PDB file of C-alpha atoms and ligand atoms in Angstrom:
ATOM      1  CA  UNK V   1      -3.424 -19.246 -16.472  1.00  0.00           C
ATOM      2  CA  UNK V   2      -3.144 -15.933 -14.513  1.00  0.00           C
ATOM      3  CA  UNK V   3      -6.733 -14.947 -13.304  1.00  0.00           C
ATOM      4  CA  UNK V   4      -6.406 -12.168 -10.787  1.00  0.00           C
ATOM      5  CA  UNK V   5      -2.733  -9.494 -10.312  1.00  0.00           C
ATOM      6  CA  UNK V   6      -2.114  -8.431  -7.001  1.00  0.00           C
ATOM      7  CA  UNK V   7      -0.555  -5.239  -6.762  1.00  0.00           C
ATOM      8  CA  UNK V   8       1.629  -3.553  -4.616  1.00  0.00           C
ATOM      9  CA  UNK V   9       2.047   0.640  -4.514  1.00  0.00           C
ATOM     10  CA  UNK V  10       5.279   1.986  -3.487  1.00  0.00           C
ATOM     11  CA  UNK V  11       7.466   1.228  -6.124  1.00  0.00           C
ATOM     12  CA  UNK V  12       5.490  -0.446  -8.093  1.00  0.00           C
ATOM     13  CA  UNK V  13       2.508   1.508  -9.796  1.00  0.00           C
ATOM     14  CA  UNK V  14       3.726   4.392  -8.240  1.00  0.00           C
ATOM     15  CA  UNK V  15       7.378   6.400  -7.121  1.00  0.00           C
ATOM     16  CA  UNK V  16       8.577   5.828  -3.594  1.00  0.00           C
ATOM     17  CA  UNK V  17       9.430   9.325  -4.177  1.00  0.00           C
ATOM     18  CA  UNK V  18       5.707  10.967  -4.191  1.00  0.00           C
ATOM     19  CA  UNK V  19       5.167   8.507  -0.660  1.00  0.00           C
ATOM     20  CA  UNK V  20       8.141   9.277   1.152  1.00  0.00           C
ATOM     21  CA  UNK V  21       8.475  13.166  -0.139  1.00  0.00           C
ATOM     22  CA  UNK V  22       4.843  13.808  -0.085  1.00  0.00           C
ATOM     23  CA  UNK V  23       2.572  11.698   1.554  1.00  0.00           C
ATOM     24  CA  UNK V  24       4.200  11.172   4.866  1.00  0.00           C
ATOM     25  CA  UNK V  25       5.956  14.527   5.324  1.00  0.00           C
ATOM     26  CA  UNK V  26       2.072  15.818   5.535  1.00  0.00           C
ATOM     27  CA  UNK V  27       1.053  13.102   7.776  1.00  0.00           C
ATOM     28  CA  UNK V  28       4.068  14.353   9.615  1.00  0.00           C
ATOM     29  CA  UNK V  29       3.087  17.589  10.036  1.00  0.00           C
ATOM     30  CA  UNK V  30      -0.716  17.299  10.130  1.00  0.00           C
ATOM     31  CA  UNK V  31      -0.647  14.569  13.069  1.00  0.00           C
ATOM     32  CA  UNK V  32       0.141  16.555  16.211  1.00  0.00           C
ATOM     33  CA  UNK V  33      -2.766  18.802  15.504  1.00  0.00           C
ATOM     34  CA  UNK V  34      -5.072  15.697  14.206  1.00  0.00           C
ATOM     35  CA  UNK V  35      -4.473  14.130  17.084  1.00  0.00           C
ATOM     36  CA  UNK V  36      -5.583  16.974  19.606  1.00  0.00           C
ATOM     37  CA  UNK V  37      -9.121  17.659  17.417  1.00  0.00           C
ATOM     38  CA  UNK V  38      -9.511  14.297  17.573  1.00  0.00           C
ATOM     39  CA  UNK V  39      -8.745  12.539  20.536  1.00  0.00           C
ATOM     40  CA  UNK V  40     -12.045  11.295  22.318  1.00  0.00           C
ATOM     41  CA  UNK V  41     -13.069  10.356  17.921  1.00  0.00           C
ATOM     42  CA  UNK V  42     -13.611   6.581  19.015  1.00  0.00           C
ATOM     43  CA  UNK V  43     -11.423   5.902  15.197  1.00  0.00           C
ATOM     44  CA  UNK V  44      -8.723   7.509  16.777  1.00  0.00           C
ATOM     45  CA  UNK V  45      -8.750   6.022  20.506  1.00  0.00           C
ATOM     46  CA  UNK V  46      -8.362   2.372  18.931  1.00  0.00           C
ATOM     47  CA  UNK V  47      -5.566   3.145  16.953  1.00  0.00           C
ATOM     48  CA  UNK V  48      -4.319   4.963  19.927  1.00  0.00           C
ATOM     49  CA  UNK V  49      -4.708   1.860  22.112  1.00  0.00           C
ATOM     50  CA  UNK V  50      -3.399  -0.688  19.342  1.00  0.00           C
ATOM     51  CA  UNK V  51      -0.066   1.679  19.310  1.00  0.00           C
ATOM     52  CA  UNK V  52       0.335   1.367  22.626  1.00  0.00           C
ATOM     53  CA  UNK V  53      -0.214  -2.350  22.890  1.00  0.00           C
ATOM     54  CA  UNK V  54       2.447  -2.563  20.091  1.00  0.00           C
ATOM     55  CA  UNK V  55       4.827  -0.344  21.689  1.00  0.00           C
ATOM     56  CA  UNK V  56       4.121  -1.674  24.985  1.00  0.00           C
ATOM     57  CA  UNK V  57       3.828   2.058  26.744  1.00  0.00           C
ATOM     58  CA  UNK V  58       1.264   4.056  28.123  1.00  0.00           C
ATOM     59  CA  UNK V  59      -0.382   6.876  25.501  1.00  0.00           C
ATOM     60  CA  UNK V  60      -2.034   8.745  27.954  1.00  0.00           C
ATOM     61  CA  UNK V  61      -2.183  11.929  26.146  1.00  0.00           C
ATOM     62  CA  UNK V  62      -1.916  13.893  22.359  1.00  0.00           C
ATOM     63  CA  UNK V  63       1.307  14.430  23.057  1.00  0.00           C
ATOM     64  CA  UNK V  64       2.850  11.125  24.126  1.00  0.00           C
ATOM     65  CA  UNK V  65       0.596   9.418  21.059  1.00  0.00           C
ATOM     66  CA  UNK V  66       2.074  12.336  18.134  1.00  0.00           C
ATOM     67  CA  UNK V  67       5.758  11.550  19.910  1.00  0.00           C
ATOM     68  CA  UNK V  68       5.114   7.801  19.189  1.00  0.00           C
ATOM     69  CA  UNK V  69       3.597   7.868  15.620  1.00  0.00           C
ATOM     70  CA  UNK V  70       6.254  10.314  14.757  1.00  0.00           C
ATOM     71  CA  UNK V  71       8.980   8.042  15.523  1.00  0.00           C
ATOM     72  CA  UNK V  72       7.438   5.531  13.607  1.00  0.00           C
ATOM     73  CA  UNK V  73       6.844   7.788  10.342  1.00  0.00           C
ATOM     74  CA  UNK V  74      10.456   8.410  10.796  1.00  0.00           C
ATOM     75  CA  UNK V  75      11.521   4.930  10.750  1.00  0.00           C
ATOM     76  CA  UNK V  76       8.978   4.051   7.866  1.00  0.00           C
ATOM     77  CA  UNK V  77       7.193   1.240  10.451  1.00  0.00           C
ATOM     78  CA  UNK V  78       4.786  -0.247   8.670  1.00  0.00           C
ATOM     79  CA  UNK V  79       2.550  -0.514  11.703  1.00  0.00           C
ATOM     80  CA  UNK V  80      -1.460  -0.893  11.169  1.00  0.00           C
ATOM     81  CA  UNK V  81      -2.447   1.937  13.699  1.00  0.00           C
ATOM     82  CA  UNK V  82       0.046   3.909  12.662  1.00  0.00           C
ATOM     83  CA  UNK V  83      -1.163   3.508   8.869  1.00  0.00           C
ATOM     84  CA  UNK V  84      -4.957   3.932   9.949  1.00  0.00           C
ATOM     85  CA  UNK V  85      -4.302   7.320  10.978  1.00  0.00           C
ATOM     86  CA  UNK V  86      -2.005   8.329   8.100  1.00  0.00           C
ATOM     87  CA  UNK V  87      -5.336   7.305   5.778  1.00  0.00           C
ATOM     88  CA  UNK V  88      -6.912   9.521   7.752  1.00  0.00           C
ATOM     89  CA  UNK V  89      -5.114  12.698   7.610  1.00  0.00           C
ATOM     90  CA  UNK V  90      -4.390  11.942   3.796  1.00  0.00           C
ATOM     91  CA  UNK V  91      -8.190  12.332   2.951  1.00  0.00           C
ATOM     92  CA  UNK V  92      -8.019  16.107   3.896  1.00  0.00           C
ATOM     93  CA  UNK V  93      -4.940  16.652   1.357  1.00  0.00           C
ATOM     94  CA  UNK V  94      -6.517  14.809  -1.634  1.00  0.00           C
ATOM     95  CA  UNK V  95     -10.137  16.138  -0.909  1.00  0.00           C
ATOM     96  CA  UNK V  96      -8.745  19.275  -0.537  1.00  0.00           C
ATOM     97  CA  UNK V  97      -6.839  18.921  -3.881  1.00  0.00           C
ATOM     98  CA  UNK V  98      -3.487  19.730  -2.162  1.00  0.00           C
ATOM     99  CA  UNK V  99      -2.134  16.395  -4.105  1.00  0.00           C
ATOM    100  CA  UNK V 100      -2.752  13.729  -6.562  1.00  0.00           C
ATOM    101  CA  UNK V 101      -1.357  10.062  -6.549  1.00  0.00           C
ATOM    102  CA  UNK V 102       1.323   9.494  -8.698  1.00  0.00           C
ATOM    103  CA  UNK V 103       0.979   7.239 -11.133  1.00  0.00           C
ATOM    104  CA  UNK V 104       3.812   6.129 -13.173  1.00  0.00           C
ATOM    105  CA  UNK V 105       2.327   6.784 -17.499  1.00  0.00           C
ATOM    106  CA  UNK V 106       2.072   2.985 -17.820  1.00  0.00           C
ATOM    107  CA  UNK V 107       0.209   2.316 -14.756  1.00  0.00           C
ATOM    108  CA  UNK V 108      -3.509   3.028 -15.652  1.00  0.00           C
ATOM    109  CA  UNK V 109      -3.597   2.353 -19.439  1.00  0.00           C
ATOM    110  CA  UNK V 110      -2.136  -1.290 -18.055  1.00  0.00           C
ATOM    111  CA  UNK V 111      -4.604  -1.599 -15.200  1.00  0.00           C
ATOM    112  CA  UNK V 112      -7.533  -0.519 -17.953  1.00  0.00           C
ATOM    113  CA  UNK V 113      -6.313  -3.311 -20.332  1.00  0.00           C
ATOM    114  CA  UNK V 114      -6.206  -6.112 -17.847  1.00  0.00           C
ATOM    115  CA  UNK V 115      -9.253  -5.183 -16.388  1.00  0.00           C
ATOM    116  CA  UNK V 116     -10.594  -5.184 -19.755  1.00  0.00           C
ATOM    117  CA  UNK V 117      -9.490  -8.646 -20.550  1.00  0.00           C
ATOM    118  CA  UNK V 118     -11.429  -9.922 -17.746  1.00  0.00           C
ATOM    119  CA  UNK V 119      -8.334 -10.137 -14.697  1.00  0.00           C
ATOM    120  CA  UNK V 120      -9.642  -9.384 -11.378  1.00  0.00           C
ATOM    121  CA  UNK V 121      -7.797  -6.873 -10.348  1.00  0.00           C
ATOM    122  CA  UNK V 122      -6.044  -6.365  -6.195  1.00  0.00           C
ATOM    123  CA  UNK V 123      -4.216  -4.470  -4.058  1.00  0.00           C
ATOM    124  CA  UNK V 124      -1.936  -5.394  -1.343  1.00  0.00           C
ATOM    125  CA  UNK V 125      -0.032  -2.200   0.794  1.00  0.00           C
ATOM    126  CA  UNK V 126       0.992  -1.845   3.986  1.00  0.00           C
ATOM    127  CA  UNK V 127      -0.987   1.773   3.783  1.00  0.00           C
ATOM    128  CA  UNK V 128      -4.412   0.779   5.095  1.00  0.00           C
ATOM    129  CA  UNK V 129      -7.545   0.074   3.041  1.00  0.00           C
ATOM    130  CA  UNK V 130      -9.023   3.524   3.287  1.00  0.00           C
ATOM    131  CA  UNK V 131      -5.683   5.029   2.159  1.00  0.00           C
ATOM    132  CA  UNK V 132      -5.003   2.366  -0.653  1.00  0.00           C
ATOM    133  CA  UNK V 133      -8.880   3.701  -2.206  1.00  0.00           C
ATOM    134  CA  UNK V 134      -7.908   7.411  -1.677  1.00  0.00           C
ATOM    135  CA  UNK V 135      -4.851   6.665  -3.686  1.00  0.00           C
ATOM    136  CA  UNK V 136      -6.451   5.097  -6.855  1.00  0.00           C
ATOM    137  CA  UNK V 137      -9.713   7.372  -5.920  1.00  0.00           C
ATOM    138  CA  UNK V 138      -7.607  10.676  -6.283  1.00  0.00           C
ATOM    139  CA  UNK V 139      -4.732   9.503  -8.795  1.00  0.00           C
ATOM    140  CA  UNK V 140      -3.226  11.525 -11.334  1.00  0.00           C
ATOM    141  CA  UNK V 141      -5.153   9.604 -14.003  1.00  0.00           C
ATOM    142  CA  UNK V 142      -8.532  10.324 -12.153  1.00  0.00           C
ATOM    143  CA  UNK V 143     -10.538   7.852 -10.244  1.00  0.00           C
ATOM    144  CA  UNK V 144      -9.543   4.409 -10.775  1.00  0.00           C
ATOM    145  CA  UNK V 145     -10.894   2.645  -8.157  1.00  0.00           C
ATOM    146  CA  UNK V 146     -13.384   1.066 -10.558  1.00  0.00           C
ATOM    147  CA  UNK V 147     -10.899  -1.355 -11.824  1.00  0.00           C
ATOM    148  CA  UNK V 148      -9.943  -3.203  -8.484  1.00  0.00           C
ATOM    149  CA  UNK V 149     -12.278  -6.209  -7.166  1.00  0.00           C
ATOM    150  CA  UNK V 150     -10.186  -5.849  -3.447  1.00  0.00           C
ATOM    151  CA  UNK V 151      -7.686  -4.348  -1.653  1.00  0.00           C
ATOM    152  CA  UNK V 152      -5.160  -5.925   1.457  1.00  0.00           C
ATOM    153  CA  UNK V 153      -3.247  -4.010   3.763  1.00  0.00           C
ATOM    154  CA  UNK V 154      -1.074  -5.061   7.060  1.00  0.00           C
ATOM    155  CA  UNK V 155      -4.562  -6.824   8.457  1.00  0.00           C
ATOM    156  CA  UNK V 156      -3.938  -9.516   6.685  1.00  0.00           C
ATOM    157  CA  UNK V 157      -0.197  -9.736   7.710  1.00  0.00           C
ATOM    158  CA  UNK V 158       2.990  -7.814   6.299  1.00  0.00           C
ATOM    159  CA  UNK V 159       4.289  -8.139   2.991  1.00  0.00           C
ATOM    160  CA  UNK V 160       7.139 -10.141   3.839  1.00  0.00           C
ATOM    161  CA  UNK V 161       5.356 -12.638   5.598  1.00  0.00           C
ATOM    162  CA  UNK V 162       4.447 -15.936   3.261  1.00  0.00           C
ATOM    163  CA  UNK V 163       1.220 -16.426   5.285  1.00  0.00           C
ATOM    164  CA  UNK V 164      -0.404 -12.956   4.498  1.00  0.00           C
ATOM    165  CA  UNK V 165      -0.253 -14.667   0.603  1.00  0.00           C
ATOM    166  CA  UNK V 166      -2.109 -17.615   1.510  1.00  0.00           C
ATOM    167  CA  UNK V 167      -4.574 -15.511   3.776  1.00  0.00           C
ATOM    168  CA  UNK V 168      -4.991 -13.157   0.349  1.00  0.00           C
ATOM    169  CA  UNK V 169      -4.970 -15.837  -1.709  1.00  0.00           C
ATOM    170  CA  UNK V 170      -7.964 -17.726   0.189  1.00  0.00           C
ATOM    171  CA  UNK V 171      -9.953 -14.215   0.241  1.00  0.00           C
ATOM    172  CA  UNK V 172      -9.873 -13.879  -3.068  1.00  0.00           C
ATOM    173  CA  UNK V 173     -10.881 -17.945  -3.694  1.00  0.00           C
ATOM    174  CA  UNK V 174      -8.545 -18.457  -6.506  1.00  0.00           C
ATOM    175  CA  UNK V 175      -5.644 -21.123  -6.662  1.00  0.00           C
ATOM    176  CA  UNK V 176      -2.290 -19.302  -6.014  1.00  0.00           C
ATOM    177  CA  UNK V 177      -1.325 -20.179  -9.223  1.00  0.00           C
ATOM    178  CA  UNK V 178      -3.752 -18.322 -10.716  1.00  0.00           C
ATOM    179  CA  UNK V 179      -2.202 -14.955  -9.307  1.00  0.00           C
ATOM    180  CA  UNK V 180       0.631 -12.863 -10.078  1.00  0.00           C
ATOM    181  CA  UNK V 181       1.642 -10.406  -7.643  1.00  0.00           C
ATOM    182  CA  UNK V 182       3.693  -7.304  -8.662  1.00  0.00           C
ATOM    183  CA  UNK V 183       6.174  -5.310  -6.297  1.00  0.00           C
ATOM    184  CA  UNK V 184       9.603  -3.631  -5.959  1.00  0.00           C
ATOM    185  CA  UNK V 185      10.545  -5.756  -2.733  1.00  0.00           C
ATOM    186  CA  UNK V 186      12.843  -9.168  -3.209  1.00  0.00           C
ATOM    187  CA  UNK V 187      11.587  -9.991   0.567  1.00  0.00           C
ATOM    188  CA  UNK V 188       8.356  -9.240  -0.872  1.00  0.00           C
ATOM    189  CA  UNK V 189       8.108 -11.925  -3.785  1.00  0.00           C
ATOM    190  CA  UNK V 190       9.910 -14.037  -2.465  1.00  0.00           C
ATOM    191  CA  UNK V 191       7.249 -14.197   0.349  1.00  0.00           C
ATOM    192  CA  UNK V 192       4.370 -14.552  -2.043  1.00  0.00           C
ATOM    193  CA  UNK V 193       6.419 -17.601  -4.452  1.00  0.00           C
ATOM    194  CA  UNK V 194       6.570 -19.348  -1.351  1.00  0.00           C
ATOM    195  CA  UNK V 195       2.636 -19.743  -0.932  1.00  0.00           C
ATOM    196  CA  UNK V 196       2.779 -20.321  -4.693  1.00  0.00           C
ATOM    197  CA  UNK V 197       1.652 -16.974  -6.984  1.00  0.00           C
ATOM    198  CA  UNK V 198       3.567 -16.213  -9.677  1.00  0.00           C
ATOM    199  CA  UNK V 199       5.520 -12.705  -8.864  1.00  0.00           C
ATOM    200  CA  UNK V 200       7.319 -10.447 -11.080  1.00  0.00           C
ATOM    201  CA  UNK V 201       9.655  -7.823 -10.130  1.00  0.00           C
ATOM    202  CA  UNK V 202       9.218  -3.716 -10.900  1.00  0.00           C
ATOM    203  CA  UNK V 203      12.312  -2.457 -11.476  1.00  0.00           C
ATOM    204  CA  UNK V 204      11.496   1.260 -12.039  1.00  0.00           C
ATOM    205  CA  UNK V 205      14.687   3.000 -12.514  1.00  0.00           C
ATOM    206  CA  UNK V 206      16.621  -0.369 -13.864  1.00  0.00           C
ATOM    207  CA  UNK V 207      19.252   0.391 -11.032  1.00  0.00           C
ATOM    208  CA  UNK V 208      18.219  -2.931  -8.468  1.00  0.00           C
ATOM    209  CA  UNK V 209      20.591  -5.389  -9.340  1.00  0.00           C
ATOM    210  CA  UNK V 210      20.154  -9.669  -9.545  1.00  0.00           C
ATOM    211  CA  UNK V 211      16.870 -10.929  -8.819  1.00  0.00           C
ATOM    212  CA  UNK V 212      15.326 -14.536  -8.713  1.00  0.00           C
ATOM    213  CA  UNK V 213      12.284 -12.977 -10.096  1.00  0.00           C
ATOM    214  CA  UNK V 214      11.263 -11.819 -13.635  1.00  0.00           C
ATOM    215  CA  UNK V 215      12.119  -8.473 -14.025  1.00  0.00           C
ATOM    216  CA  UNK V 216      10.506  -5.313 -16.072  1.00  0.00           C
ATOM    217  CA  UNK V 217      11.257  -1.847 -15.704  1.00  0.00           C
ATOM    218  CA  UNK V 218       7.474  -0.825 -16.404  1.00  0.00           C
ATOM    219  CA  UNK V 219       3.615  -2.758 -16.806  1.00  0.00           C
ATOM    220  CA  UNK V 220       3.859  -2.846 -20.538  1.00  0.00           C
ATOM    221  CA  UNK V 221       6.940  -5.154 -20.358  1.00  0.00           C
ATOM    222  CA  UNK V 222       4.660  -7.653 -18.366  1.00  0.00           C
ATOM    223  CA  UNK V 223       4.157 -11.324 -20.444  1.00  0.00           C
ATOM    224  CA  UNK V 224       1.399 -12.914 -18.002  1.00  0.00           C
ATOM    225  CA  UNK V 225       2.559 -16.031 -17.433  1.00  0.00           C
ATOM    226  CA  UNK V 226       0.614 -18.846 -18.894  1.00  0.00           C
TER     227      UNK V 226
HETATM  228  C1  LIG D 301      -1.674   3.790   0.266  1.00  0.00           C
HETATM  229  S1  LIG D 301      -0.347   4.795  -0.189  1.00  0.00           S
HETATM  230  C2  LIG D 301       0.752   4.813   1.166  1.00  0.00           C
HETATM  231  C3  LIG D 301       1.522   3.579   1.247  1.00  0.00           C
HETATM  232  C4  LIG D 301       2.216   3.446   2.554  1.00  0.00           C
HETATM  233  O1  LIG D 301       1.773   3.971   3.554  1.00  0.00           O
HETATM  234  C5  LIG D 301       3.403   2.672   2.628  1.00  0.00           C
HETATM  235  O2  LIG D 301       3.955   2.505   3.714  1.00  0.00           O
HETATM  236  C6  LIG D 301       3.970   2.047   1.411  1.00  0.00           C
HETATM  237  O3  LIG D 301       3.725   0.736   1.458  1.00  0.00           O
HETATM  238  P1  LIG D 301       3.807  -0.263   0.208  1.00  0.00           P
HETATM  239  O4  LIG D 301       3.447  -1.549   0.861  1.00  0.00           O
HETATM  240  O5  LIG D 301       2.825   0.174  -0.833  1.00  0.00           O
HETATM  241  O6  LIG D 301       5.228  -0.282  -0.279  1.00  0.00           O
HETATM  242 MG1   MG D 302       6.753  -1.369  -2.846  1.00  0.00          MG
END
């Protein structure tokens, strides 16, 4: 019996579309500046350090650090520093009320109900913790950031990675096959079967092809599994 859903974002409660057209165009554009108000911020210098660790070269100034991070928006890396400071430039747009999350119209009545039944409900993204609560905090259906008991990001490994699953899975102290994770990714699920939760697949626009996973096009499709 299904006790806690662990959710992914892009894709999956929400369009890649408002992430890749929205969210990290502004980060894009907002980080060369960010970075020069805020380079001796302590936040800022360990993400700076991390990035350079990762990338293995010296980020001795603004300059080389915004020429870094910008290659990696561009490449969608879904590295931690790099998504630490995206979280933090997004709080300016959504306090600000330059954007909302997007939510697709299934997504919070479907989060509300579970919740309601008594499922614990999670989040796993590769956008860091603070971003994932901005997110739900500022979504287009208001602030639902009541409904989650936890959230995951790249800390506690990537998403294709069966180990990050069994690290979840033993933060949140219930079996594996008492969870059901939900994502767009193949890579993704099949990652998370392998430590044992149950997965089904998000197929938003009904356009991905074959899967080895249950598929729905939206949350109200969704049988838990028993
Ligand atoms: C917290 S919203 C931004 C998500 C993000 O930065 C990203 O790279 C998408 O990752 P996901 O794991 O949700 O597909
Ligand atoms: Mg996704």
């Amino acid at each position: 019996m299904i006790k806690a859903i662990l959710t992914d974002i892009e894709g999956t409660t929400s369009s890649i579309s408002f992430v890749k057209d929205v969210l990290f165009p502004y980060a894009a554009n907002a980080l060369p500046d960010f970075l020069q108000a805020h380079w001796n911020d302590e936040t800022v210098q360990a993400q700076v350090k991390a990035a350079a660790q990762e990338s293995g070269t010296s980020l001795g100034s603004a300059q080389q650090a915004s020429d870094l991070f910008l290659k990696w928006i561009a490449e969608d890396r879904k590295a931690t520093p790099l998504k630490a400071l995206q979280g933090m430039i997004w709080a300016k747009g959504y306090r600000q009320g330059e954007y909302t999350a997007h939510l697709y119209p299934d997504t919070a009545n479907c989060l509300r109900q579970w919740h309601d039944q008594g499922l614990a409900l999670y989040v796993y993204s590769s956008g860091s913790i603070a971003a994932q609560k901005l997110f739900f905090g500022f979504s287009d259906a208001g602030d639902l950031t009541g409904l989650f008991s936890g959230y995951f990001d790249t800390t506690s490994g990537h998403k294709q990675d069966s180990h990050s699953y069994l690290n979840i899975q033993q933060a949140i102290g219930l079996p594996a096959q008492q969870l059901l994770f939900l994502s767009d990714v193949e890579a993704e699920l099949d990652a998370a079967a392998t430590a044992g939760l149950h997965t089904i697949r998000l197929d938003r626009e009904g356009s991905q092809g074959p899967s080895k996973h249950t598929v729905v096009t939206d949350f109200n499709e969704i049988t838990l599994p028993g």
